[in-house]
């Protein structure tokens, strides 16, 4: 029944039809509210389940290789090039470029850290480096079928060149060997 087309010639019928239309409108509104509430609950449940999955995934990745990551971070620090210049454009014990630092700190800390802050605060630097190395190490560990030695070499190559392969000769190969040697001592 359509309420907008209910035209009658007697007063009582108009009153009854008006009341029926009001009742139908109320029922429609209540049904719509119930549908909206159910949709919000369903959407909320979905968002919560996705949030939990995302929250648990990094925790699982963190525990996958925590001792290896700690050793890798320290091996990278020990193998960092010693330029002998205080103004070499690289910061902290890990010798990180300012542009790289900006991206990494924003990713890991959700805020940008200045090179001076990074250089002065070893704990802050280690936190950022660990965050980055952890992701890279765990990813490489999975890709290398849990082969720790291949993973260390891939991460060392990536650290120096931005690529996980190709460090087979020259200075990059020497660097990868140095990192690997430090890593093995720490493990």
Short mmCIF file of C-alpha atoms in Angstrom, two decimals:
data_model
loop_
_atom_site.label_atom_id
_atom_site.label_comp_id
_atom_site.label_asym_id
_atom_site.label_seq_id
_atom_site.Cartn_x
_atom_site.Cartn_y
_atom_site.Cartn_z
CA UNK A 1 0.00 0.00 0.00
CA UNK A 2 1.35 3.39 -0.93
CA UNK A 3 0.71 6.09 1.64
CA UNK A 4 1.20 8.97 -0.73
CA UNK A 5 -1.69 7.93 -2.97
CA UNK A 6 -4.27 7.20 -0.27
CA UNK A 7 -7.01 9.70 -1.01
CA UNK A 8 -10.46 9.11 0.40
CA UNK A 9 -13.60 11.16 0.64
CA UNK A 10 -14.40 10.54 4.26
CA UNK A 11 -12.66 11.83 7.34
CA UNK A 12 -12.43 8.55 9.37
CA UNK A 13 -10.84 6.68 6.45
CA UNK A 14 -8.26 9.44 6.03
CA UNK A 15 -7.44 9.22 9.73
CA UNK A 16 -7.08 5.39 9.55
CA UNK A 17 -4.98 5.59 6.40
CA UNK A 18 -2.77 8.27 7.93
CA UNK A 19 -2.24 6.13 11.02
CA UNK A 20 -1.47 3.08 8.85
CA UNK A 21 1.02 5.12 6.80
CA UNK A 22 2.67 6.40 9.96
CA UNK A 23 2.87 2.85 11.32
CA UNK A 24 4.31 1.54 8.03
CA UNK A 25 6.86 4.37 7.98
CA UNK A 26 7.89 3.54 11.56
CA UNK A 27 8.20 -0.17 10.71
CA UNK A 28 10.26 0.67 7.60
CA UNK A 29 12.53 2.97 9.62
CA UNK A 30 12.99 0.32 12.34
CA UNK A 31 13.80 -2.34 9.74
CA UNK A 32 16.31 0.01 8.10
CA UNK A 33 17.92 0.77 11.47
CA UNK A 34 18.17 -2.97 12.22
CA UNK A 35 19.76 -3.58 8.80
CA UNK A 36 22.18 -0.70 9.36
CA UNK A 37 23.07 -1.99 12.84
CA UNK A 38 23.64 -5.51 11.48
CA UNK A 39 25.81 -4.12 8.69
CA UNK A 40 27.87 -2.10 11.21
CA UNK A 41 28.33 -5.20 13.37
CA UNK A 42 29.35 -7.27 10.37
CA UNK A 43 31.72 -4.56 9.13
CA UNK A 44 33.13 -4.08 12.64
CA UNK A 45 33.76 -7.81 12.97
CA UNK A 46 35.50 -7.87 9.61
CA UNK A 47 37.70 -4.89 10.48
CA UNK A 48 38.54 -6.43 13.85
CA UNK A 49 39.53 -9.74 12.28
CA UNK A 50 41.71 -7.99 9.69
CA UNK A 51 43.25 -5.86 12.44
CA UNK A 52 44.07 -8.92 14.51
CA UNK A 53 45.58 -10.69 11.52
CA UNK A 54 47.77 -7.67 10.73
CA UNK A 55 48.70 -7.24 14.39
CA UNK A 56 49.63 -10.90 14.81
CA UNK A 57 51.59 -11.19 11.56
CA UNK A 58 54.45 -8.87 12.58
CA UNK A 59 54.59 -10.51 16.01
CA UNK A 60 55.03 -13.88 14.38
CA UNK A 61 57.67 -12.49 12.02
CA UNK A 62 59.50 -10.89 14.97
CA UNK A 63 59.80 -14.14 16.84
CA UNK A 64 60.81 -16.07 13.75
CA UNK A 65 64.37 -14.86 13.76
CA UNK A 66 64.91 -12.60 16.79
CA UNK A 67 68.39 -13.94 17.73
CA UNK A 68 69.45 -13.92 14.08
CA UNK A 69 68.20 -10.36 13.60
CA UNK A 70 70.07 -9.19 16.70
CA UNK A 71 73.25 -10.81 15.38
CA UNK A 72 72.67 -9.37 11.90
CA UNK A 73 72.18 -5.84 13.22
CA UNK A 74 75.38 -6.07 15.23
CA UNK A 75 77.32 -7.62 12.34
CA UNK A 76 76.23 -4.74 10.08
CA UNK A 77 77.36 -2.26 12.74
CA UNK A 78 80.75 -3.91 13.14
CA UNK A 79 81.27 -4.16 9.38
CA UNK A 80 80.25 -0.57 8.68
CA UNK A 81 82.89 1.28 6.69
CA UNK A 82 85.17 3.45 8.79
CA UNK A 83 85.75 6.54 6.66
CA UNK A 84 87.92 8.32 9.19
CA UNK A 85 86.04 11.57 8.54
CA UNK A 86 83.53 13.03 10.94
CA UNK A 87 81.65 14.81 8.15
CA UNK A 88 81.35 11.91 5.72
CA UNK A 89 77.57 12.28 5.20
CA UNK A 90 76.85 8.95 6.90
CA UNK A 91 75.26 8.68 10.32
CA UNK A 92 75.51 6.42 13.38
CA UNK A 93 77.64 3.35 13.84
CA UNK A 94 75.78 1.79 10.90
CA UNK A 95 76.81 4.58 8.48
CA UNK A 96 73.34 5.36 7.11
CA UNK A 97 72.66 8.01 4.46
CA UNK A 98 70.30 10.86 5.48
CA UNK A 99 67.74 10.10 2.75
CA UNK A 100 67.59 6.46 3.74
CA UNK A 101 67.31 7.39 7.40
CA UNK A 102 64.33 9.66 6.70
CA UNK A 103 62.38 6.87 5.00
CA UNK A 104 63.32 4.22 7.54
CA UNK A 105 62.55 6.30 10.62
CA UNK A 106 59.19 7.33 9.17
CA UNK A 107 58.39 3.69 8.43
CA UNK A 108 59.51 2.30 11.78
CA UNK A 109 58.79 5.12 14.21
CA UNK A 110 55.97 6.84 12.34
CA UNK A 111 58.02 10.02 12.57
CA UNK A 112 61.09 11.34 10.85
CA UNK A 113 64.34 11.45 12.78
CA UNK A 114 67.06 13.95 11.95
CA UNK A 115 70.53 12.70 11.09
CA UNK A 116 71.86 14.44 14.23
CA UNK A 117 69.35 12.61 16.46
CA UNK A 118 70.17 9.32 14.78
CA UNK A 119 73.91 9.93 15.10
CA UNK A 120 73.78 10.92 18.80
CA UNK A 121 71.37 8.28 20.07
CA UNK A 122 72.67 4.72 19.69
CA UNK A 123 69.47 3.19 21.14
CA UNK A 124 67.32 5.11 18.65
CA UNK A 125 69.59 4.13 15.77
CA UNK A 126 69.55 0.48 16.85
CA UNK A 127 65.74 0.56 17.09
CA UNK A 128 65.37 1.83 13.52
CA UNK A 129 68.03 -0.49 12.12
CA UNK A 130 66.52 -3.50 13.91
CA UNK A 131 63.08 -2.68 12.54
CA UNK A 132 64.37 -2.52 8.96
CA UNK A 133 66.75 -5.47 9.21
CA UNK A 134 64.10 -7.61 10.88
CA UNK A 135 61.71 -7.19 7.97
CA UNK A 136 64.42 -7.79 5.39
CA UNK A 137 65.98 -10.73 7.26
CA UNK A 138 62.68 -12.53 7.79
CA UNK A 139 61.65 -11.99 4.18
CA UNK A 140 65.00 -13.30 2.89
CA UNK A 141 64.90 -16.21 5.34
CA UNK A 142 61.56 -17.31 3.87
CA UNK A 143 62.78 -16.82 0.30
CA UNK A 144 65.95 -18.81 1.06
CA UNK A 145 64.00 -21.75 2.53
CA UNK A 146 65.31 -20.94 6.04
CA UNK A 147 68.93 -21.12 4.88
CA UNK A 148 70.55 -18.81 7.41
CA UNK A 149 73.88 -18.47 5.62
CA UNK A 150 72.28 -17.47 2.31
CA UNK A 151 70.00 -15.08 4.17
CA UNK A 152 72.91 -13.33 5.90
CA UNK A 153 74.71 -12.91 2.57
CA UNK A 154 71.55 -11.61 0.87
CA UNK A 155 70.85 -9.09 3.64
CA UNK A 156 74.47 -7.91 3.70
CA UNK A 157 74.39 -7.42 -0.07
CA UNK A 158 71.03 -5.62 0.18
CA UNK A 159 72.40 -3.40 2.96
CA UNK A 160 75.32 -2.30 0.80
CA UNK A 161 73.66 -2.11 -2.63
CA UNK A 162 69.88 -2.14 -2.23
CA UNK A 163 69.75 -5.51 -4.01
CA UNK A 164 69.99 -8.91 -2.43
CA UNK A 165 72.08 -10.40 -5.24
CA UNK A 166 75.13 -9.48 -7.24
CA UNK A 167 77.71 -9.04 -4.48
CA UNK A 168 80.07 -11.62 -5.90
CA UNK A 169 83.17 -9.60 -6.61
CA UNK A 170 85.09 -6.53 -5.56
CA UNK A 171 84.31 -4.35 -2.56
CA UNK A 172 80.74 -5.57 -2.19
CA UNK A 173 81.85 -9.22 -2.05
CA UNK A 174 84.45 -8.29 0.58
CA UNK A 175 81.82 -6.46 2.57
CA UNK A 176 79.43 -9.44 2.45
CA UNK A 177 82.24 -11.75 3.63
CA UNK A 178 83.05 -9.36 6.49
CA UNK A 179 79.43 -9.14 7.62
CA UNK A 180 79.11 -12.92 7.38
CA UNK A 181 82.25 -13.42 9.47
CA UNK A 182 80.99 -11.04 12.19
CA UNK A 183 77.58 -12.68 12.11
CA UNK A 184 79.04 -16.16 12.56
CA UNK A 185 81.06 -14.99 15.57
CA UNK A 186 77.92 -13.52 17.14
CA UNK A 187 75.83 -16.65 16.61
#
